[in-house]
Short mmCIF file of C-alpha atoms in Angstrom, two decimals:
data_model
loop_
_atom_site.label_atom_id
_atom_site.label_comp_id
_atom_site.label_asym_id
_atom_site.label_seq_id
_atom_site.Cartn_x
_atom_site.Cartn_y
_atom_site.Cartn_z
CA MET A 1067 -6.22 13.68 9.08
CA ASN A 1068 -8.04 15.84 11.55
CA LEU A 1069 -10.44 13.53 13.36
CA ASN A 1070 -12.48 16.42 14.68
CA ARG A 1071 -12.99 17.88 11.24
CA ASP A 1072 -13.07 14.76 9.06
CA ILE A 1073 -15.72 12.61 10.75
CA HIS A 1074 -19.24 13.15 9.44
CA PRO A 1075 -22.56 11.33 9.44
CA LEU A 1076 -23.28 9.39 6.28
CA THR A 1077 -26.49 11.39 5.95
CA ASP A 1078 -24.49 14.64 5.67
CA PHE A 1079 -22.35 13.05 2.96
CA LYS A 1080 -25.47 12.00 1.02
CA HIS A 1081 -26.96 15.49 1.22
CA HIS A 1082 -23.75 17.40 0.45
CA THR A 1083 -21.81 15.02 -1.77
CA PRO A 1084 -20.41 17.67 -4.16
CA GLU A 1085 -18.96 19.68 -1.24
CA PHE A 1086 -17.40 16.59 0.28
CA VAL A 1087 -15.95 15.52 -3.11
CA GLN A 1088 -14.38 18.96 -3.48
CA GLN A 1089 -12.90 18.70 0.02
CA LEU A 1090 -11.49 15.26 -0.78
CA LYS A 1091 -9.87 16.53 -3.98
CA THR A 1092 -8.54 19.69 -2.33
CA THR A 1093 -7.10 18.19 0.83
CA GLY A 1094 -6.24 14.70 -0.33
CA GLU A 1095 -7.30 13.58 3.15
CA PRO A 1096 -9.85 10.81 3.79
CA ILE A 1097 -13.17 11.41 5.48
CA VAL A 1098 -14.64 9.01 8.05
CA LEU A 1099 -18.39 8.53 7.74
CA THR A 1100 -20.50 7.39 10.64
CA ILE A 1101 -23.69 5.35 10.83
CA ASN A 1102 -25.64 5.72 14.06
CA GLY A 1103 -22.75 7.72 15.52
CA LYS A 1104 -20.12 5.01 14.95
CA PRO A 1105 -17.35 5.09 12.34
CA ALA A 1106 -18.43 2.87 9.46
CA LEU A 1107 -16.76 4.03 6.22
CA VAL A 1108 -13.76 5.87 4.95
CA VAL A 1109 -14.03 7.88 1.74
CA GLN A 1110 -10.89 8.98 -0.11
CA ASP A 1111 -10.09 10.51 -3.47
CA ALA A 1112 -8.53 8.19 -6.06
CA ALA A 1113 -5.16 9.99 -6.31
CA SER A 1114 -4.43 9.87 -2.57
CA TYR A 1115 -5.68 6.28 -2.42
CA GLN A 1116 -3.23 5.35 -5.18
CA LYS A 1117 -0.42 7.00 -3.20
CA LEU A 1118 -1.45 4.92 -0.19
CA LEU A 1119 -1.35 1.74 -2.26
CA ASP A 1120 2.08 2.71 -3.60
CA LEU A 1121 3.36 3.27 -0.08
CA ALA A 1122 2.04 -0.13 1.00
CA ASP A 1123 3.77 -1.79 -1.95
CA GLU A 1124 7.01 0.04 -1.16
CA SER A 1125 6.76 -1.04 2.44
CA ARG A 1126 6.39 -4.69 1.40
CA VAL A 1127 9.42 -4.40 -0.89
CA LEU A 1128 11.50 -2.83 1.87
CA GLU A 1129 10.47 -5.54 4.29
CA GLY A 1130 11.53 -8.18 1.77
CA ILE A 1131 14.90 -6.51 1.35
CA ARG A 1132 15.31 -6.26 5.13
CA GLN A 1133 14.44 -9.95 5.53
CA GLY A 1134 16.88 -10.88 2.79
CA LEU A 1135 19.71 -8.95 4.43
CA GLU A 1136 18.88 -10.53 7.76
CA ASP A 1137 18.97 -13.99 6.15
CA MET A 1138 22.33 -13.25 4.59
CA ARG A 1139 23.78 -12.10 7.89
CA ALA A 1140 22.48 -15.28 9.52
CA GLY A 1141 24.01 -17.44 6.81
CA ARG A 1142 20.72 -18.55 5.31
CA GLY A 1143 21.48 -17.32 1.80
CA ARG A 1144 23.09 -18.88 -1.25
CA PRO A 1145 25.62 -17.31 -3.61
CA ALA A 1146 23.99 -15.76 -6.67
CA GLU A 1147 26.17 -17.82 -9.03
CA GLU A 1148 24.77 -21.00 -7.49
CA VAL A 1149 21.16 -19.77 -7.79
CA PHE A 1150 21.65 -18.71 -11.44
CA ALA A 1151 23.26 -22.07 -12.24
CA ASP A 1152 20.22 -23.83 -10.79
CA ILE A 1153 17.86 -21.64 -12.84
CA ARG A 1154 19.83 -22.29 -16.04
CA ARG A 1155 19.78 -26.03 -15.32
CA ASP A 1156 16.04 -26.04 -14.54
CA LEU A 1157 15.24 -24.11 -17.73
CA SER A 1158 17.77 -26.04 -19.85
CA ILE A 1159 19.66 -22.85 -20.68
CA PRO A 1160 23.28 -23.46 -21.75
CA HIS A 1161 25.84 -22.08 -19.35
CA ASP A 1162 27.42 -19.88 -22.05
CA ALA A 1163 24.08 -18.27 -23.03
#
């Protein structure tokens, strides 16, 4: 995002919405809108916002994996067989199922 190019007064956005929408779709970059000269809002097209959400989800998954590996190295884990046996017992699933 180019902060010099992509910060605009909310009034400009209101008066030139179609042009801003086209810019959002073309660049995929968000636009910061100001009120009284101060950043107040960020506007982004739906496709690039979805990509941002996907990246955030992926980041959370990777952090969970990292934490799990760290726990294993520190001896805080349990063998999978033990965990699955507990699940089968809790759900009354026969061992041979």
